[in-house]
Coordinates of C-alpha atoms in Angstrom, one line a residue:
Chain A
X1 CA -21.8 -0.3 34.4
X2 CA -20.8 -3.9 34.5
X3 CA -18.5 -4.5 31.6
X4 CA -19.1 -7.7 29.8
X5 CA -16.3 -9.9 28.7
X6 CA -16.0 -10.6 25.0
X7 CA -14.9 -14.2 25.5
X8 CA -17.1 -15.3 28.3
X9 CA -18.4 -18.8 27.7
X10 CA -21.7 -18.6 25.9
X11 CA -24.1 -21.0 24.3
X12 CA -24.3 -21.2 20.5
X13 CA -26.7 -19.1 18.5
X14 CA -30.3 -20.5 18.3
X15 CA -33.5 -19.4 16.5
X16 CA -36.9 -20.4 17.9
X17 CA -40.2 -19.5 16.2
X18 CA -43.5 -19.4 18.0
X19 CA -46.8 -18.8 16.1
X20 CA -49.8 -17.6 18.0
X21 CA -53.1 -16.0 16.8
X22 CA -52.0 -12.6 17.9
X23 CA -48.8 -12.7 15.8
X24 CA -45.6 -14.6 15.6
X25 CA -42.6 -14.4 17.9
X26 CA -39.0 -15.2 16.8
X27 CA -36.7 -15.8 19.7
X28 CA -33.0 -15.4 19.1
X29 CA -30.7 -16.8 21.8
X30 CA -27.1 -17.5 22.5
X31 CA -24.1 -15.8 20.9
X32 CA -24.7 -13.3 18.1
X33 CA -21.3 -12.7 16.5
X34 CA -20.0 -13.3 13.0
X35 CA -18.7 -16.9 13.4
X36 CA -21.9 -18.1 15.0
X37 CA -24.6 -16.4 12.9
X38 CA -22.7 -16.7 9.6
X39 CA -24.4 -20.0 8.7
X40 CA -27.8 -19.2 10.2
X41 CA -28.2 -15.8 8.6
X42 CA -30.6 -17.0 5.8
X43 CA -32.5 -19.1 8.4
X44 CA -33.0 -16.2 10.6
X45 CA -34.3 -14.1 7.7
X46 CA -36.6 -16.9 6.7
X47 CA -37.9 -17.3 10.2
X48 CA -38.8 -13.6 10.4
X49 CA -40.5 -13.5 7.1
X50 CA -44.0 -14.3 8.5
X51 CA -46.6 -11.6 8.1
X52 CA -46.8 -8.9 10.8
X53 CA -47.3 -8.4 13.7
X54 CA -43.9 -9.9 14.4
X55 CA -42.0 -9.7 17.6
X56 CA -38.3 -10.6 18.0
X57 CA -37.4 -11.6 21.5
X58 CA -33.8 -11.1 22.4
X59 CA -34.0 -11.9 26.1
X60 CA -31.8 -14.9 25.8
X61 CA -29.1 -13.3 23.8
X62 CA -25.9 -13.6 25.8
X63 CA -23.5 -11.8 23.6
X64 CA -24.0 -9.5 20.6
X65 CA -21.5 -7.6 18.5
X66 CA -21.5 -5.8 15.2
X67 CA -22.6 -8.9 13.3
X68 CA -25.6 -9.4 15.6
X69 CA -26.5 -5.8 15.1
X70 CA -26.3 -6.3 11.3
X71 CA -28.6 -9.3 11.6
X72 CA -31.2 -7.2 13.5
X73 CA -30.9 -4.4 10.9
X74 CA -31.4 -6.9 8.1
X75 CA -34.5 -8.3 9.9
X76 CA -35.8 -4.7 10.3
X77 CA -35.2 -4.0 6.7
X78 CA -37.2 -7.1 5.6
X79 CA -40.0 -6.5 8.1
X80 CA -40.1 -2.8 9.0
X81 CA -43.0 -3.1 11.5
X82 CA -41.3 -5.7 13.8
X83 CA -40.8 -4.9 17.4
X84 CA -37.8 -6.0 19.6
X85 CA -38.3 -7.1 23.1
X86 CA -36.0 -8.2 25.9
X87 CA -33.2 -6.1 24.5
X88 CA -30.4 -5.7 27.1
X89 CA -29.3 -2.2 27.7
X90 CA -25.7 -2.7 26.5
X91 CA -27.1 -4.2 23.3
X92 CA -29.5 -1.4 22.9
X93 CA -26.5 0.9 23.0
X94 CA -25.1 -0.9 20.0
X95 CA -28.3 -0.5 18.1
X96 CA -28.7 3.1 19.0
X97 CA -26.6 4.6 16.2
X98 CA -28.8 2.9 13.6
X99 CA -32.2 3.9 14.9
X100 CA -34.2 6.3 12.7
X101 CA -31.7 5.6 9.9
X102 CA -33.0 4.2 6.6
X103 CA -30.8 1.4 5.4
X104 CA -29.5 1.9 1.9
X105 CA -31.6 0.2 -0.8
X106 CA -28.7 -1.7 -2.2
X107 CA -25.0 -1.8 -1.5
X108 CA -23.7 -2.1 -5.0
X109 CA -21.6 0.6 -6.4
X110 CA -23.5 2.8 -8.8
X111 CA -22.7 1.6 -12.3
X112 CA -20.8 4.2 -14.3
X113 CA -21.2 3.0 -17.9
X114 CA -20.9 5.4 -20.8
X115 CA -22.6 5.1 -24.1
X116 CA -20.1 3.5 -26.5
X117 CA -19.9 6.7 -28.5
X118 CA -19.4 8.8 -25.4
X119 CA -16.8 6.3 -24.3
X120 CA -14.9 6.5 -27.6
X121 CA -15.0 10.3 -27.4
X122 CA -13.6 10.3 -23.9
X123 CA -10.9 7.9 -24.9
X124 CA -9.9 10.0 -27.9
X125 CA -9.9 13.1 -25.7
X126 CA -7.8 11.3 -23.2
X127 CA -5.3 10.1 -25.8
X128 CA -5.0 13.6 -27.4
X129 CA -4.5 15.2 -24.0
X130 CA -1.8 12.6 -23.3
X131 CA -0.1 13.4 -26.6
X132 CA -0.2 17.1 -25.9
X133 CA 1.3 16.4 -22.5
X134 CA 4.1 14.4 -24.1
X135 CA 4.8 17.1 -26.6
X136 CA 4.8 19.8 -23.9
X137 CA 7.1 17.6 -21.8
X138 CA 9.6 17.1 -24.7
X139 CA 9.5 20.9 -25.3
X140 CA 10.2 21.6 -21.6
X141 CA 13.1 19.1 -21.6
X142 CA 14.6 20.5 -24.8
X143 CA 14.5 23.9 -23.3
X144 CA 16.2 22.7 -20.1
X145 CA 18.9 20.8 -22.2
X146 CA 19.6 23.9 -24.2
X147 CA 19.8 26.0 -21.0
X148 CA 22.3 23.4 -19.7
X149 CA 24.6 24.0 -22.7
X150 CA 24.9 27.6 -21.7
X151 CA 24.8 27.1 -17.9
X152 CA 25.9 23.6 -16.9
X153 CA 25.4 24.5 -13.3
X154 CA 21.6 24.0 -13.5
X155 CA 22.2 20.3 -13.6
X156 CA 22.9 18.3 -10.4
X157 CA 25.9 16.4 -11.8
X158 CA 26.3 14.3 -8.7
X159 CA 22.9 12.9 -9.3
X160 CA 23.7 12.4 -13.0
X161 CA 26.7 10.2 -12.1
X162 CA 24.8 8.2 -9.5
X163 CA 22.0 7.6 -12.0
X164 CA 24.5 6.8 -14.8
X165 CA 25.9 4.1 -12.5
X166 CA 22.5 2.6 -11.9
X167 CA 21.3 2.9 -15.5
X168 CA 24.6 2.1 -17.3
X169 CA 27.2 0.3 -15.2
X170 CA 24.8 -1.9 -13.3
X171 CA 23.1 -3.0 -16.6
X172 CA 26.4 -4.3 -18.1
X173 CA 25.7 -7.9 -17.0
X174 CA 22.3 -8.3 -18.5
X175 CA 23.2 -6.5 -21.7
X176 CA 26.2 -8.7 -22.1
X177 CA 24.3 -11.8 -21.6
X178 CA 21.5 -10.9 -24.0
X179 CA 23.9 -9.6 -26.6
X180 CA 26.1 -12.6 -26.5
X181 CA 23.2 -15.0 -26.8
X182 CA 21.6 -13.0 -29.5
X183 CA 24.9 -13.0 -31.6
X184 CA 25.3 -16.8 -31.1
X185 CA 21.7 -17.6 -32.0
X186 CA 21.7 -15.4 -35.0
X187 CA 25.0 -16.9 -36.2
X188 CA 23.8 -20.4 -35.6
X189 CA 20.4 -20.0 -37.3
X190 CA 21.9 -18.4 -40.4
X191 CA 25.0 -20.6 -40.7
X192 CA 23.1 -23.7 -41.4
X193 CA 21.4 -22.5 -44.6
X194 CA 24.4 -20.4 -45.7
X195 CA 26.6 -23.5 -45.4
X196 CA 24.4 -25.3 -48.0
X197 CA 25.7 -22.7 -50.5
X198 CA 29.2 -22.8 -49.1
X199 CA 29.2 -19.2 -48.0
X200 CA 29.0 -19.7 -44.2
X201 CA 31.8 -17.1 -43.9
X202 CA 29.0 -14.5 -44.6
X203 CA 27.6 -15.3 -41.1
X204 CA 30.0 -12.6 -39.9
X205 CA 28.4 -10.0 -42.3
X206 CA 25.0 -10.9 -41.2
X207 CA 25.6 -10.8 -37.5
X208 CA 27.7 -7.6 -37.7
X209 CA 25.3 -5.7 -39.8
X210 CA 22.3 -6.8 -37.9
X211 CA 23.8 -6.0 -34.6
X212 CA 25.3 -2.6 -35.6
X213 CA 22.4 -1.3 -37.5
X214 CA 19.3 -2.7 -35.6
X215 CA 19.4 -5.4 -33.1
X216 CA 22.1 -4.2 -30.8
X217 CA 20.5 -0.9 -30.2
X218 CA 16.9 -2.1 -30.1
X219 CA 17.7 -4.9 -27.7
X220 CA 19.6 -2.6 -25.4
X221 CA 16.8 -0.1 -25.6
X222 CA 14.2 -2.6 -24.6
X223 CA 16.4 -3.8 -21.7
X224 CA 16.9 -0.2 -20.6
X225 CA 13.1 0.5 -20.8
X226 CA 12.3 -2.5 -18.7
X227 CA 15.1 -2.0 -16.3
X228 CA 15.6 1.8 -15.8
X229 CA 12.6 3.5 -17.5
X230 CA 10.3 1.5 -15.2
X231 CA 12.5 2.3 -12.2
X232 CA 12.3 6.0 -13.0
X233 CA 8.5 5.8 -13.3
X234 CA 8.2 3.9 -10.0
X235 CA 10.6 6.3 -8.1
X236 CA 9.0 9.5 -9.3
X237 CA 5.5 8.0 -9.0
X238 CA 6.1 7.0 -5.4
X239 CA 7.5 10.5 -4.7
X240 CA 4.3 11.9 -6.3
X241 CA 2.1 9.7 -4.0
X242 CA 4.1 10.8 -0.9
X243 CA 3.7 14.4 -1.9
X244 CA 7.4 14.8 -2.3
X245 CA 6.9 16.4 -5.7
X246 CA 4.5 18.9 -4.1
X247 CA 7.2 19.6 -1.5
X248 CA 9.8 20.3 -4.2
X249 CA 7.3 22.6 -6.0
X250 CA 6.5 24.6 -2.9
X251 CA 10.2 25.0 -2.1
X252 CA 10.5 26.7 -5.4
X253 CA 12.4 23.8 -7.0
X254 CA 11.4 22.7 -10.4
X255 CA 10.8 18.9 -10.4
X256 CA 11.7 18.8 -14.1
X257 CA 15.1 20.3 -13.4
X258 CA 15.6 18.5 -10.1
X259 CA 14.4 15.0 -10.9
X260 CA 13.9 14.6 -14.6
X261 CA 16.9 16.3 -16.1
X262 CA 19.6 14.2 -14.3
X263 CA 17.8 11.0 -15.3
X264 CA 17.4 12.1 -18.9
X265 CA 21.1 13.1 -19.2
X266 CA 22.2 9.8 -17.6
X267 CA 19.9 7.9 -20.0
X268 CA 21.3 9.7 -23.0
X269 CA 24.8 9.1 -21.9
X270 CA 24.4 5.5 -20.9
X271 CA 22.6 4.2 -23.9
X272 CA 25.4 4.6 -26.5
X273 CA 27.9 2.9 -24.2
X274 CA 25.6 0.0 -23.6
X275 CA 24.9 -0.3 -27.3
X276 CA 28.5 -0.4 -28.3
X277 CA 29.1 -3.0 -25.6
X278 CA 26.1 -5.1 -26.8
X279 CA 27.3 -4.9 -30.4
X280 CA 30.9 -6.0 -29.5
X281 CA 29.7 -8.9 -27.4
X282 CA 27.1 -9.9 -29.9
X283 CA 29.6 -10.0 -32.8
X284 CA 32.0 -11.9 -30.6
X285 CA 29.3 -14.5 -29.9
X286 CA 28.5 -14.8 -33.6
X287 CA 32.2 -15.3 -34.5
X288 CA 32.5 -17.8 -31.7
X289 CA 29.8 -19.9 -33.4
X290 CA 31.5 -19.3 -36.8
X291 CA 34.8 -20.8 -35.5
X292 CA 32.9 -24.1 -34.8
X293 CA 32.2 -24.2 -38.5
X294 CA 36.0 -24.3 -39.2
X295 CA 36.9 -20.7 -39.7
X296 CA 39.8 -19.2 -37.8
X297 CA 39.8 -15.9 -36.0
X298 CA 42.1 -14.1 -38.6
X299 CA 39.7 -14.9 -41.4
X300 CA 36.7 -13.9 -39.5
X301 CA 38.3 -10.6 -38.4
X302 CA 39.2 -9.8 -42.0
X303 CA 35.7 -10.6 -43.1
X304 CA 34.3 -8.3 -40.4
X305 CA 36.5 -5.4 -41.6
X306 CA 35.2 -5.8 -45.1
X307 CA 31.6 -6.2 -44.1
X308 CA 31.1 -3.2 -41.9
X309 CA 31.4 0.4 -42.9
X310 CA 31.7 3.4 -40.5
X311 CA 28.1 4.4 -41.5
X312 CA 26.8 1.1 -40.2
X313 CA 28.3 1.7 -36.8
X314 CA 27.1 5.3 -36.7
X315 CA 23.6 4.3 -37.6
X316 CA 23.2 2.4 -34.4
X317 CA 25.0 5.0 -32.4
X318 CA 22.9 7.9 -33.5
X319 CA 19.7 6.0 -32.8
X320 CA 21.0 5.0 -29.3
X321 CA 21.2 8.7 -28.2
X322 CA 17.6 9.2 -29.3
X323 CA 16.4 6.0 -27.7
X324 CA 18.2 6.9 -24.4
X325 CA 16.3 10.2 -24.4
X326 CA 13.0 8.6 -25.2
X327 CA 13.2 5.9 -22.6
X328 CA 14.4 8.1 -19.7
X329 CA 12.0 10.9 -20.5
X330 CA 9.0 8.6 -20.9
X331 CA 9.8 6.9 -17.6
X332 CA 10.0 10.3 -15.9
X333 CA 6.8 11.6 -17.6
X334 CA 4.8 8.5 -16.6
X335 CA 6.1 8.9 -13.0
X336 CA 5.0 12.6 -12.9
X337 CA 1.6 11.6 -14.3
X338 CA 1.0 9.2 -11.4
X339 CA -2.3 9.6 -9.6
X340 CA -2.8 8.6 -6.0
X341 CA -2.3 5.3 -4.3
X342 CA -0.1 2.2 -4.6
X343 CA -2.2 1.0 -7.6
X344 CA -1.3 4.2 -9.5
X345 CA 2.4 3.6 -9.2
X346 CA 2.0 0.1 -10.8
X347 CA 0.0 1.7 -13.6
X348 CA 2.6 4.3 -14.4
X349 CA 5.4 1.7 -14.4
X350 CA 3.4 -0.4 -16.9
X351 CA 2.6 2.6 -19.0
X352 CA 6.3 3.7 -19.0
X353 CA 7.5 0.4 -20.4
X354 CA 4.7 0.1 -22.9
X355 CA 5.0 3.6 -24.2
X356 CA 8.8 3.4 -24.3
X357 CA 8.7 0.2 -26.4
X358 CA 6.1 1.6 -28.8
X359 CA 8.1 4.8 -29.2
X360 CA 11.3 2.9 -29.8
X361 CA 9.8 0.8 -32.6
X362 CA 8.1 3.9 -34.1
X363 CA 11.3 5.9 -34.0
X364 CA 13.3 3.1 -35.4
X365 CA 11.0 2.9 -38.3
X366 CA 11.3 6.6 -39.0
X367 CA 15.1 6.3 -38.8
X368 CA 15.1 3.4 -41.3
X369 CA 13.2 5.6 -43.8
X370 CA 15.4 8.7 -43.2
X371 CA 18.7 6.7 -43.4
X372 CA 17.5 5.1 -46.6
X373 CA 16.6 8.5 -48.1
X374 CA 20.0 10.0 -47.3
X375 CA 21.8 6.9 -48.4
X376 CA 23.4 6.2 -45.1
Chain B
X1 CA -8.4 -9.7 40.9
X2 CA -8.5 -8.1 37.4
X3 CA -8.3 -10.4 34.5
X4 CA -5.3 -9.6 32.3
X5 CA -5.8 -10.1 28.5
X6 CA -2.3 -8.9 27.6
X7 CA 0.7 -9.6 29.7
X8 CA 4.1 -8.2 28.7
X9 CA 6.9 -9.9 30.6
X10 CA 10.5 -8.6 30.6
X11 CA 10.2 -7.6 27.0
X12 CA 13.2 -6.0 25.4
X13 CA 12.8 -4.5 22.0
X14 CA 15.9 -3.7 19.9
X15 CA 16.7 -2.7 16.3
X16 CA 20.0 -4.5 15.7
X17 CA 22.2 -3.5 18.6
X18 CA 20.3 -0.4 19.7
X19 CA 17.9 -1.2 22.5
X20 CA 14.7 0.8 22.3
X21 CA 12.7 -0.6 25.1
X22 CA 14.4 -2.3 28.1
X23 CA 12.7 -5.1 30.0
X24 CA 9.2 -3.8 30.1
X25 CA 6.6 -5.4 32.4
X26 CA 2.9 -4.5 32.4
X27 CA -0.5 -5.9 32.0
X28 CA -3.6 -4.8 30.1
X29 CA -6.8 -5.9 31.8
X30 CA -9.8 -7.3 29.9
X31 CA -12.3 -4.5 29.0
X32 CA -10.1 -1.6 29.9
X33 CA -9.0 1.3 27.8
X34 CA -5.2 1.3 28.1
X35 CA -3.2 4.2 26.8
X36 CA 0.5 4.3 26.0
X37 CA 2.1 7.7 26.4
X38 CA 5.5 9.2 25.8
X39 CA 7.3 11.8 23.9
X40 CA 8.2 11.4 20.2
X41 CA 10.8 8.7 19.6
X42 CA 10.4 6.9 22.9
X43 CA 9.3 3.6 21.3
X44 CA 5.5 3.8 21.6
X45 CA 4.9 2.6 18.0
X46 CA 7.7 0.0 18.5
X47 CA 6.0 -1.3 21.5
X48 CA 2.7 -1.5 19.6
X49 CA 4.3 -3.3 16.7
X50 CA 5.7 -5.9 19.1
X51 CA 2.3 -6.3 20.8
X52 CA 0.6 -7.1 17.5
X53 CA 3.3 -9.5 16.5
X54 CA 4.9 -7.6 13.6
X55 CA 8.2 -7.5 15.4
X56 CA 9.7 -10.1 17.6
X57 CA 11.1 -9.0 21.0
X58 CA 14.8 -9.4 21.5
X59 CA 13.9 -11.2 24.8
X60 CA 10.9 -11.6 26.9
X61 CA 7.3 -12.6 26.2
X62 CA 4.0 -11.0 25.2
X63 CA 0.9 -13.0 26.1
X64 CA -2.4 -12.2 24.4
X65 CA -5.2 -14.2 26.0
X66 CA -2.6 -16.6 27.4
X67 CA -1.0 -17.2 24.0
X68 CA 2.5 -16.0 23.3
X69 CA 2.4 -13.9 20.2
X70 CA 6.2 -13.6 20.1
X71 CA 6.8 -17.3 19.5
X72 CA 3.5 -18.4 17.9
X73 CA 3.7 -19.6 14.3
X74 CA 1.3 -20.7 11.6
X75 CA -2.2 -21.5 12.7
X76 CA -1.6 -20.5 16.4
X77 CA -0.5 -17.1 15.2
X78 CA -3.4 -16.5 13.0
X79 CA -5.7 -17.6 15.9
X80 CA -4.2 -14.9 18.0
X81 CA -4.3 -12.3 15.2
X82 CA -8.0 -13.0 14.8
X83 CA -8.5 -11.7 18.3
X84 CA -6.9 -8.4 17.6
X85 CA -7.7 -5.5 15.3
X86 CA -5.2 -2.9 14.4
X87 CA -5.5 0.6 13.1
X88 CA -2.2 1.9 11.7
X89 CA -1.1 5.5 12.0
X90 CA -1.5 6.1 8.3
X91 CA -4.6 4.1 7.9
X92 CA -3.0 1.5 5.7
X93 CA -6.2 1.0 3.7
X94 CA -5.8 -1.0 0.5
X95 CA -5.8 1.6 -2.3
X96 CA -7.3 -0.6 -4.9
X97 CA -10.4 -1.4 -2.9
X98 CA -13.3 0.9 -1.9
X99 CA -13.8 1.7 1.7
X100 CA -16.6 -0.9 2.0
X101 CA -14.5 -3.6 0.3
X102 CA -11.7 -2.8 2.7
X103 CA -14.0 -3.5 5.6
X104 CA -15.4 -6.6 3.9
X105 CA -11.9 -8.2 3.3
X106 CA -11.5 -9.8 6.7
X107 CA -15.2 -10.8 6.7
X108 CA -14.7 -12.5 3.4
X109 CA -11.7 -14.4 4.6
X110 CA -12.7 -15.3 8.1
X111 CA -16.5 -15.7 8.3
X112 CA -19.2 -17.6 6.5
X113 CA -21.6 -14.7 6.3
X114 CA -23.6 -14.5 3.0
X115 CA -22.7 -11.6 0.6
X116 CA -25.5 -9.3 1.5
X117 CA -24.8 -9.8 5.2
X118 CA -21.2 -8.7 4.7
X119 CA -22.4 -5.7 2.7
X120 CA -24.8 -4.8 5.6
X121 CA -22.1 -5.4 8.2
X122 CA -19.5 -3.3 6.3
X123 CA -22.1 -0.5 6.0
X124 CA -22.9 -0.6 9.7
X125 CA -19.2 -0.4 10.6
X126 CA -18.7 2.5 8.3
X127 CA -21.9 4.1 9.6
X128 CA -20.4 3.9 13.1
X129 CA -17.4 6.0 12.1
X130 CA -19.7 8.3 10.0
X131 CA -18.6 7.2 6.6
X132 CA -21.8 5.5 5.3
X133 CA -21.9 8.0 2.5
X134 CA -18.5 7.0 1.2
X135 CA -19.0 3.2 0.8
X136 CA -17.8 3.1 -2.8
X137 CA -15.1 5.7 -2.6
X138 CA -11.5 4.6 -2.9
X139 CA -9.2 5.6 -0.1
X140 CA -7.4 8.1 -2.3
X141 CA -10.7 9.8 -2.9
X142 CA -11.4 10.7 0.7
X143 CA -9.5 12.9 3.2
X144 CA -6.8 11.6 5.6
X145 CA -9.1 11.8 8.6
X146 CA -11.7 9.8 6.8
X147 CA -9.1 7.2 5.9
X148 CA -8.3 6.8 9.6
X149 CA -11.9 6.4 10.5
X150 CA -12.3 3.8 7.7
X151 CA -9.2 2.0 9.1
X152 CA -10.9 1.8 12.5
X153 CA -14.0 0.4 10.8
X154 CA -11.8 -2.2 9.2
X155 CA -10.1 -3.1 12.4
X156 CA -13.5 -3.6 14.0
X157 CA -14.8 -5.7 11.2
X158 CA -14.4 -9.0 13.0
X159 CA -15.3 -7.5 16.4
X160 CA -11.9 -8.5 17.9
X161 CA -11.4 -8.6 21.7
X162 CA -8.6 -6.1 21.6
X163 CA -8.3 -3.1 19.3
X164 CA -4.9 -1.5 18.9
X165 CA -5.1 2.1 17.7
X166 CA -1.9 4.0 16.7
X167 CA -2.6 7.7 17.1
X168 CA -6.3 7.5 16.2
X169 CA -7.1 11.1 16.6
X170 CA -4.0 12.7 15.1
X171 CA -5.0 14.8 12.1
X172 CA -8.7 14.8 13.0
X173 CA -10.7 17.9 13.8
X174 CA -11.8 18.3 17.4
X175 CA -15.4 17.4 16.7
X176 CA -14.5 14.2 14.8
X177 CA -11.9 13.4 17.4
X178 CA -14.6 13.7 20.2
X179 CA -16.9 11.6 18.1
X180 CA -14.2 9.0 17.9
X181 CA -13.7 9.1 21.7
X182 CA -17.5 8.5 22.2
X183 CA -17.3 5.6 19.7
X184 CA -14.4 4.0 21.6
X185 CA -16.2 4.4 24.9
X186 CA -19.4 3.0 23.6
X187 CA -17.7 -0.1 22.1
X188 CA -15.8 -0.5 25.2
X189 CA -18.9 -0.5 27.4
X190 CA -21.3 -2.4 25.2
X191 CA -18.9 -5.1 23.9
X192 CA -16.3 -5.1 26.6
X193 CA -13.7 -4.5 23.9
X194 CA -10.2 -3.8 25.2
X195 CA -8.4 -0.9 23.7
X196 CA -4.7 -0.3 23.5
X197 CA -4.2 3.3 22.3
X198 CA -1.1 5.2 21.5
X199 CA -1.9 8.9 21.6
X200 CA -0.7 12.3 22.5
X201 CA -4.1 14.0 22.7
X202 CA -4.5 15.0 26.4
X203 CA -8.3 15.6 26.2
X204 CA -8.9 12.2 24.9
X205 CA -6.5 10.6 27.4
X206 CA -8.5 12.2 30.2
X207 CA -11.9 11.2 28.8
X208 CA -11.0 7.7 27.8
X209 CA -8.1 6.1 29.6
X210 CA -8.7 3.7 32.5
X211 CA -5.0 3.4 32.9
X212 CA -1.9 4.8 31.1
X213 CA 1.7 3.9 31.0
X214 CA 4.3 6.5 30.1
X215 CA 7.5 5.5 28.3
X216 CA 10.7 7.4 28.5
X217 CA 13.4 7.5 25.8
X218 CA 16.3 8.1 28.2
X219 CA 15.7 5.2 30.5
X220 CA 13.9 3.1 27.8
X221 CA 11.4 2.0 30.3
X222 CA 8.1 2.8 31.9
X223 CA 8.3 5.8 34.2
X224 CA 4.7 6.0 35.3
X225 CA 1.6 3.8 35.4
X226 CA -1.9 4.6 36.6
X227 CA -4.9 6.9 36.2
X228 CA -4.0 10.0 34.1
X229 CA -5.7 12.6 36.2
X230 CA -4.0 11.2 39.3
X231 CA -0.6 11.2 37.7
X232 CA -1.0 14.8 36.5
X233 CA -1.9 16.0 40.0
X234 CA 0.2 13.7 42.2
X235 CA 3.2 12.3 40.3
X236 CA 6.5 13.2 41.9
X237 CA 8.3 12.6 38.6
X238 CA 8.9 16.0 36.9
X239 CA 9.0 14.3 33.4
X240 CA 5.4 13.0 34.0
X241 CA 4.1 16.3 35.2
X242 CA 5.8 18.1 32.3
X243 CA 4.0 15.9 29.9
X244 CA 0.6 16.3 31.4
X245 CA 1.0 20.1 32.0
X246 CA 2.4 20.6 28.4
X247 CA 5.5 22.4 29.8
X248 CA 8.3 23.1 27.3
X249 CA 11.9 22.1 28.0
X250 CA 12.9 25.8 27.7
X251 CA 11.8 28.1 30.5
X252 CA 10.5 31.3 29.0

């Protein structure tokens, strides 16, 4: 068969309508491809809307591709009794797969809308399932951590160190920057009203207590959730999408032990270090601002020692261990829950950050009550 | 004199310092089914990625319809890219869009067809690859073979002059793979579409290919060019015969 060239010079697409007593004839001519028929689509449908018998003459069609076929199909759908004449053999071949096939009535995706009550029920069910999964995951992790105490060999320590470096060491810059600015801003904002009463030396108390007890640890936790928790979710989520998790499973390797445990240990270890670091830098920033109000470093240091008790430092530190656990385990869990596709990875990353932050705030509230109750 | 739609001239492909393909010269004629063969790791996919303008050759030129894709920029480049359709090895469908929306994407961007025309066109393309029942499925909801077929449908959406298919039948069952061959043949004959196919499947090579080239990883060059059945029976090169006769390196 003579092969026809796709880019042979052709005349533009034309529509001619001829009406006669025996019926109407629509002649299509020229080039029938997407660029040429795009603007004439509606015109062609209108031309072929006359009552049957209708004939579509294609003798002068020089080139036809998928778009031309689609136009003929649309004409046929609108006017099922129409007959085609002058169809070239190669064009008939293109039409062949669609003969005797009913076109779908509409191309819109079937709407899947639940009744509001059913929707609420499904959502609740979903949330409860998720909660159950989280509890089961925490249980599994606690078991693994206890096992680790008796048999440290189950942990891949090399991986722990690498992750610690990524989670902890590499985060020093951002934690320092935020801690420093936070201390300075806190000091500056509080120094002005305190100065009115002549007690601006208490800026040190304010900054130190706030940083040690709450702000240092919360701020570090939020940085860690955004920086590392999301990275865990994305890493593990991509592994899930690429079936690497399945590969681990079928090799008899437990993904929780293999992937989650090192990350969780690294998170638990990194968080207190980063918190101490943030506290120190934050208080330094606060004291730096205080020096501009005319206090010298010795006075500020003495004030700091009287302001802060050991329990204040411990409060933040205890919380930091828990937050480290929460952030890294949430990140890993969201990663493992990833469904299929690139979109799903993005979803789990978002979910990991959102759930981490919610859990941090909730846990912090619980700690506040507990510490108050035990007088810490 | 055959009319060349793609001309590769003295093209060298390299990743950093390691040369993968050394000064290749060949032409793909308009309207032919051209197959690139070779063992794993000989640079077939690399060659394909250079031909579709994803990578730039270290030296040499690649002319598509007398435009150099290697040096084209901006509008000229997008003009060339509109003439080609590519099916990637993994399908590379957009996971957030349904199959029909995947096919419609190039239509939305490059044509002025009305919405229902695009729906119909997308349906007809998916019908051609046998996926008309899966219009609204997401890629992750269908099998790997179906994703490949949908990727072919998307590559054909604008009816390009040249279709590049990277291992189209890998991972497909024999029946679907034969259907795909029939589809390729029909598109080639009816539309004069040119196909550049990278494949290992011997049956589809024999039934489809007008001409093949075989790449070799040791010499980094073309070691055979011509009709596959002729090469199988008459090539003097043992590497070529070994490929077509599926002989192992080890003698039993």
